[in-house]
GROMACS .gro file of C-alpha atoms in nm:
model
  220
    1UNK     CA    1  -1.666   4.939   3.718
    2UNK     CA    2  -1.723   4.763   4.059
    3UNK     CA    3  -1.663   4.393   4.194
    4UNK     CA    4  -1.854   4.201   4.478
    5UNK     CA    5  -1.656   3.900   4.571
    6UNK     CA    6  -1.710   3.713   4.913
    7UNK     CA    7  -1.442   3.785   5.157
    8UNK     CA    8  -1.440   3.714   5.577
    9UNK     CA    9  -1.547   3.361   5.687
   10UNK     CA   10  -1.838   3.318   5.906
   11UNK     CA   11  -1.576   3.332   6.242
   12UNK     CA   12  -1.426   3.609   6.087
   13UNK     CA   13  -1.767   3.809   6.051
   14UNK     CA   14  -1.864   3.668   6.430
   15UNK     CA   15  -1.483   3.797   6.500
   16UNK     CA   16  -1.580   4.132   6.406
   17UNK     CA   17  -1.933   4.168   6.503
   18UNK     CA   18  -1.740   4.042   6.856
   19UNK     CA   19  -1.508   4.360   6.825
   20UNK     CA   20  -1.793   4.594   6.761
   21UNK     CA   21  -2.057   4.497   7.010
   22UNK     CA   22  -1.741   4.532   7.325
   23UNK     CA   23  -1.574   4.843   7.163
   24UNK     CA   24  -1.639   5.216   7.204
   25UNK     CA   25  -1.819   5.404   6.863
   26UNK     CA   26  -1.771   5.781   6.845
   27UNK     CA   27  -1.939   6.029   6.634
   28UNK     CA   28  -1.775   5.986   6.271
   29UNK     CA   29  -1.722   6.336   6.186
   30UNK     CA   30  -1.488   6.288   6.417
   31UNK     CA   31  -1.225   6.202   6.130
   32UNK     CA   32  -1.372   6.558   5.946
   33UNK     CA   33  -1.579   6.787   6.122
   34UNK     CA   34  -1.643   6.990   5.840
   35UNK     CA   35  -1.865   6.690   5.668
   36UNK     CA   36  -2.218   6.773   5.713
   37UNK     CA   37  -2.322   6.462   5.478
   38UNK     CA   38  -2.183   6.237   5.702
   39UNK     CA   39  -2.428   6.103   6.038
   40UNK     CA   40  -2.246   5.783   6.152
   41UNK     CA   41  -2.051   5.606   6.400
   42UNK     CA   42  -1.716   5.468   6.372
   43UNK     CA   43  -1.493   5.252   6.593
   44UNK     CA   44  -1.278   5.491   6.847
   45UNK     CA   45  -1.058   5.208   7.045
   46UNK     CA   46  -0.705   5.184   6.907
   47UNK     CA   47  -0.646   4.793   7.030
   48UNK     CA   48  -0.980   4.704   6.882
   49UNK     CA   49  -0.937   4.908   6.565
   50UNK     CA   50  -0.575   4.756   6.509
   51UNK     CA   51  -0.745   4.360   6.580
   52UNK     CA   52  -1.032   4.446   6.299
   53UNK     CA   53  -0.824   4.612   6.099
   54UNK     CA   54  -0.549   4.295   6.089
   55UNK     CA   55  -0.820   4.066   6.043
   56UNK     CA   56  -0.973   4.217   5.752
   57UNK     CA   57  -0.639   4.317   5.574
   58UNK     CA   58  -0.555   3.919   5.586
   59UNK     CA   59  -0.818   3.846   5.413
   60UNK     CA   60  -0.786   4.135   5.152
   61UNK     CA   61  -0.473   3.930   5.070
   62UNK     CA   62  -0.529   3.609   5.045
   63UNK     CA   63  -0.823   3.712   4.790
   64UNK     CA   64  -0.648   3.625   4.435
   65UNK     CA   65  -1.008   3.782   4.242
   66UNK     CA   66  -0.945   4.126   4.535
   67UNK     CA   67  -0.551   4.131   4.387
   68UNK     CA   68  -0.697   4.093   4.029
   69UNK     CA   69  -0.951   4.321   4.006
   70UNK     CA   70  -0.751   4.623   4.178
   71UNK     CA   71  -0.423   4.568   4.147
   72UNK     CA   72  -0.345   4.717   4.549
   73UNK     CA   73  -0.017   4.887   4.598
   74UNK     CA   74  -0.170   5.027   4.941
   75UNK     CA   75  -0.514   4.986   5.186
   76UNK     CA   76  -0.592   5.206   5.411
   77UNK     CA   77  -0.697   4.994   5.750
   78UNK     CA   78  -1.051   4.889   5.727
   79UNK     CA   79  -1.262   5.090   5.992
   80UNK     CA   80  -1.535   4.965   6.169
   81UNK     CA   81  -1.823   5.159   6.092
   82UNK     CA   82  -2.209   5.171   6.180
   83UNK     CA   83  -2.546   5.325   6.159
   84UNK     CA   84  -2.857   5.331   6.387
   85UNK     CA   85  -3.175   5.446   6.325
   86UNK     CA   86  -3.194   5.775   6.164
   87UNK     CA   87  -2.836   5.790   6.032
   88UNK     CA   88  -2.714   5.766   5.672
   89UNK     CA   89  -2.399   5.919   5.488
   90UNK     CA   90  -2.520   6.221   5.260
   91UNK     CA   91  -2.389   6.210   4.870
   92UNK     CA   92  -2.033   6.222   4.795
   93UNK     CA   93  -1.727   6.154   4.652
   94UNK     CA   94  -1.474   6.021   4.847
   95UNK     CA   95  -1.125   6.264   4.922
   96UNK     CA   96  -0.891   6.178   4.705
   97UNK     CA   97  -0.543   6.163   4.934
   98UNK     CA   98  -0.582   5.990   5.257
   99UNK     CA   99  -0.324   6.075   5.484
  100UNK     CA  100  -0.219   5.782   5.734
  101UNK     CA  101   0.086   5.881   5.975
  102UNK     CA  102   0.400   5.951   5.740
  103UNK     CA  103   0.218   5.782   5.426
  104UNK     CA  104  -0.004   5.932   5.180
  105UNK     CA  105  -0.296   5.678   5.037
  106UNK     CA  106  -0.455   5.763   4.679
  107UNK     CA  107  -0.779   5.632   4.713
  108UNK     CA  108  -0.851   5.509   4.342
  109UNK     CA  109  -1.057   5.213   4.442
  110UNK     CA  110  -1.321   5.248   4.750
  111UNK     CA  111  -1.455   4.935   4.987
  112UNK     CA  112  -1.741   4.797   5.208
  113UNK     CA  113  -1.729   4.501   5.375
  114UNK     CA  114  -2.039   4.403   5.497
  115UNK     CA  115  -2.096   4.267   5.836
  116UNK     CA  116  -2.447   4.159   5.924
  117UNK     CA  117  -2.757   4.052   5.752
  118UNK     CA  118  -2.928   4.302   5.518
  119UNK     CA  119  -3.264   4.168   5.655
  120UNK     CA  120  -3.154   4.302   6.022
  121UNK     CA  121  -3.189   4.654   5.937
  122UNK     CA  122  -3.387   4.896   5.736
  123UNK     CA  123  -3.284   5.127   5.480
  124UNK     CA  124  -2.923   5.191   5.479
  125UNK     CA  125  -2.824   5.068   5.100
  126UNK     CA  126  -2.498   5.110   4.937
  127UNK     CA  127  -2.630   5.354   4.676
  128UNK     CA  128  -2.380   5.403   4.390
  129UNK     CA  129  -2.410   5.656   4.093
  130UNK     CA  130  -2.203   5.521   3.765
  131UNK     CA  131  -2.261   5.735   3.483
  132UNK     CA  132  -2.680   5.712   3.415
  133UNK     CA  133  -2.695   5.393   3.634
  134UNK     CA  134  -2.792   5.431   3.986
  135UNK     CA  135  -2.723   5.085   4.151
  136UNK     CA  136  -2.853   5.018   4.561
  137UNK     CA  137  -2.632   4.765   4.738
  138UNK     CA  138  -2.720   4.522   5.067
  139UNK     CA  139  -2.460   4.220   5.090
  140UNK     CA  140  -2.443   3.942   5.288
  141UNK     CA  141  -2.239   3.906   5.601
  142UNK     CA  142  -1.876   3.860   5.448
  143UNK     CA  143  -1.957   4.037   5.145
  144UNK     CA  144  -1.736   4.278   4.995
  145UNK     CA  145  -1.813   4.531   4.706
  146UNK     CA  146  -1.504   4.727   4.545
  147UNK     CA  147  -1.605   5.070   4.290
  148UNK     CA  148  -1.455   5.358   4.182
  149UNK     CA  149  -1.361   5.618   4.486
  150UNK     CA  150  -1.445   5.913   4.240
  151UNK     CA  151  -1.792   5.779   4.184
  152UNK     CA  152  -2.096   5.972   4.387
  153UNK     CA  153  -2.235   5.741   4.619
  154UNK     CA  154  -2.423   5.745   4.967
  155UNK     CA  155  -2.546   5.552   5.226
  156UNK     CA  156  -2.926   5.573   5.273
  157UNK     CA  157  -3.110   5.645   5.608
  158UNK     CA  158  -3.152   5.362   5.829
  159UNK     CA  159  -3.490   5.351   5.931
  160UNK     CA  160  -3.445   5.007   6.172
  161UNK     CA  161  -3.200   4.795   6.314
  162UNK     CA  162  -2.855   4.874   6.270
  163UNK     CA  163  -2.610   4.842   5.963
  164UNK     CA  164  -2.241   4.740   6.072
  165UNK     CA  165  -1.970   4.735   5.789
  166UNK     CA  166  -1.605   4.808   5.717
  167UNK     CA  167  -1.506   5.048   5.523
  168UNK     CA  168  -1.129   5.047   5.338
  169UNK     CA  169  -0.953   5.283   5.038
  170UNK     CA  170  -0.731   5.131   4.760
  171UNK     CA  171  -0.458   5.278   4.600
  172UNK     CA  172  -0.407   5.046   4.294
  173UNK     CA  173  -0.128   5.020   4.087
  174UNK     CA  174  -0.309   5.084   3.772
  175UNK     CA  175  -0.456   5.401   3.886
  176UNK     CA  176  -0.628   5.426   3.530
  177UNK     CA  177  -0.964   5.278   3.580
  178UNK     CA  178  -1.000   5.183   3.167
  179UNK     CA  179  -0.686   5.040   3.189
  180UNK     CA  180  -0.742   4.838   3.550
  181UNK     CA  181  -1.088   4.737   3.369
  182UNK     CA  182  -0.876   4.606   3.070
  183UNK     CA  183  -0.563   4.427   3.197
  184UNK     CA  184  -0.866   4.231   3.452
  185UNK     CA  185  -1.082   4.111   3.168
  186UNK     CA  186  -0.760   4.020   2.974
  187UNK     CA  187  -0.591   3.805   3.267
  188UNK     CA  188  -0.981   3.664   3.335
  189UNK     CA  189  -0.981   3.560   2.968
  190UNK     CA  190  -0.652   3.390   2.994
  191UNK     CA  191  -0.711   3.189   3.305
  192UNK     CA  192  -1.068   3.064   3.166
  193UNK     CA  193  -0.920   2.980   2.829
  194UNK     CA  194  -0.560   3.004   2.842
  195UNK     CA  195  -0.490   2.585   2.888
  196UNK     CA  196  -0.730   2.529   2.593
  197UNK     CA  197  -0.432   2.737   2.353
  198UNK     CA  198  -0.160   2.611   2.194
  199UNK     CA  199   0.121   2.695   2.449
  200UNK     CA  200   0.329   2.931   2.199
  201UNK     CA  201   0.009   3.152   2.161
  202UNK     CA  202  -0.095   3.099   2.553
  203UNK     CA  203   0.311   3.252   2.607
  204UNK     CA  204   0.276   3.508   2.393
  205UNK     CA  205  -0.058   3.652   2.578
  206UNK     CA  206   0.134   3.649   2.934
  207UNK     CA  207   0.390   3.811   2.777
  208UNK     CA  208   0.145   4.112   2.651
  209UNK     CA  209  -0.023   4.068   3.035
  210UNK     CA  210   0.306   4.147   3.152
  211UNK     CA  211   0.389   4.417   2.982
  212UNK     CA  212   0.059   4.605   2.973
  213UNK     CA  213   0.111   4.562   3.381
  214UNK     CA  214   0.489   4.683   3.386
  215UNK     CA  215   0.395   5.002   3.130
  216UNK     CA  216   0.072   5.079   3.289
  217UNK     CA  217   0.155   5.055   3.652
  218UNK     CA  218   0.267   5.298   3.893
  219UNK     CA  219   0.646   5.211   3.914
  220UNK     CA  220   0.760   5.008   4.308
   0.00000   0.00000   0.00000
């Protein structure tokens, strides 16, 4: 149901952290005024936005367990986001069409990238709700966690310090998540064992990972 995989480099974390501390936060309701849950700060300068943005999105793909695990057709640019003392992001799910200019994004898959050290701040966990399980997330610098958009999740109060993260939507190919959950564990499975079969068997199981992924998937 959700995937933490290390991401940015230590000079691309620095890179960012670089961007944030010289850039200009503004309220983030700014993006929906009408969102009393949310009491945070995002990044507000197009040139800096764009650099972060890049940065992050280069490293989304040259990720081969990112591409595996959510099959992307489209990301929304990652957005610099943070949270001082006293702010949090109230429980939610996140909207489910994303408009950006002419394109639409579906946002099947959500994202945080995590930018500085969980011990620098107070409070301010990843709090996730998947079915019964209630799961509390603080990554390392670099860090990335990917779960379902339609889950409830929040960010808690930050009682200390600042938290400083990116956050990015996924429209996946595969927008079925049992499916998406299926077609990953079956191409894991065949890169862990698939040399150790006999080569007719090991063709016949990329030919079923094809087609699962060319019946299943949203069509080009």
């Amino acid at each position: 149901m959700y995937r933490i995989l290390p991401l940015l480099t230590e000079a691309e974390v620095a890179e960012c952290r670089r961007i944030a501390a010289a850039s200009h936060f503004v309220d983030g309701r700014i993006s929906n005024p009408h969102n009393k849950a949310k009491n945070n700060q995002q990044l507000h300068e197009p040139n800096a936005g764009q650099a972060s943005a890049q940065l992050i999105l280069q490293a989304f793909g040259r990720s081969e367990e990112f591409r595996e695990f959510a099959f992307p057709q489209k990301i929304t640019p990652p957005l610099l986001t943070k949270y001082q003392p006293g702010m949090y992001y109230g429980a939610h799910a996140d909207a489910a069409f994303l408009n950006l200019g002419n394109a639409v994004v579906r946002s099947d898959l959500s994202c945080t990238v995590f930018l500085n050290d969980p011990g620098s701040y107070e409070g301010g966990a990843l709090h996730i709700r998947l079915g019964d399980a209630s799961i509390r997330f603080k990554l390392q610098p670099g860090e990335a966690i990917i779960y379902p958009s339609d889950t409830f999740h929040e960010v808690e109060r930050v009682t200390s310090g600042e938290r400083l993260v990116a956050i990015a939507f996924i429209q996946s190919r595969i927008p079925d998540p049992f499916r998406r959950n299926l077609l990953f564990d079956l191409n894991e499975v065949a890169a862990l064992e698939g040399l150790t079969m006999q080569p007719e068997n090991f063709s016949r199981l990329q030919l079923v990972q094809s087609n699962l992924l060319r019946y299943w998937s949203d069509k080009p």
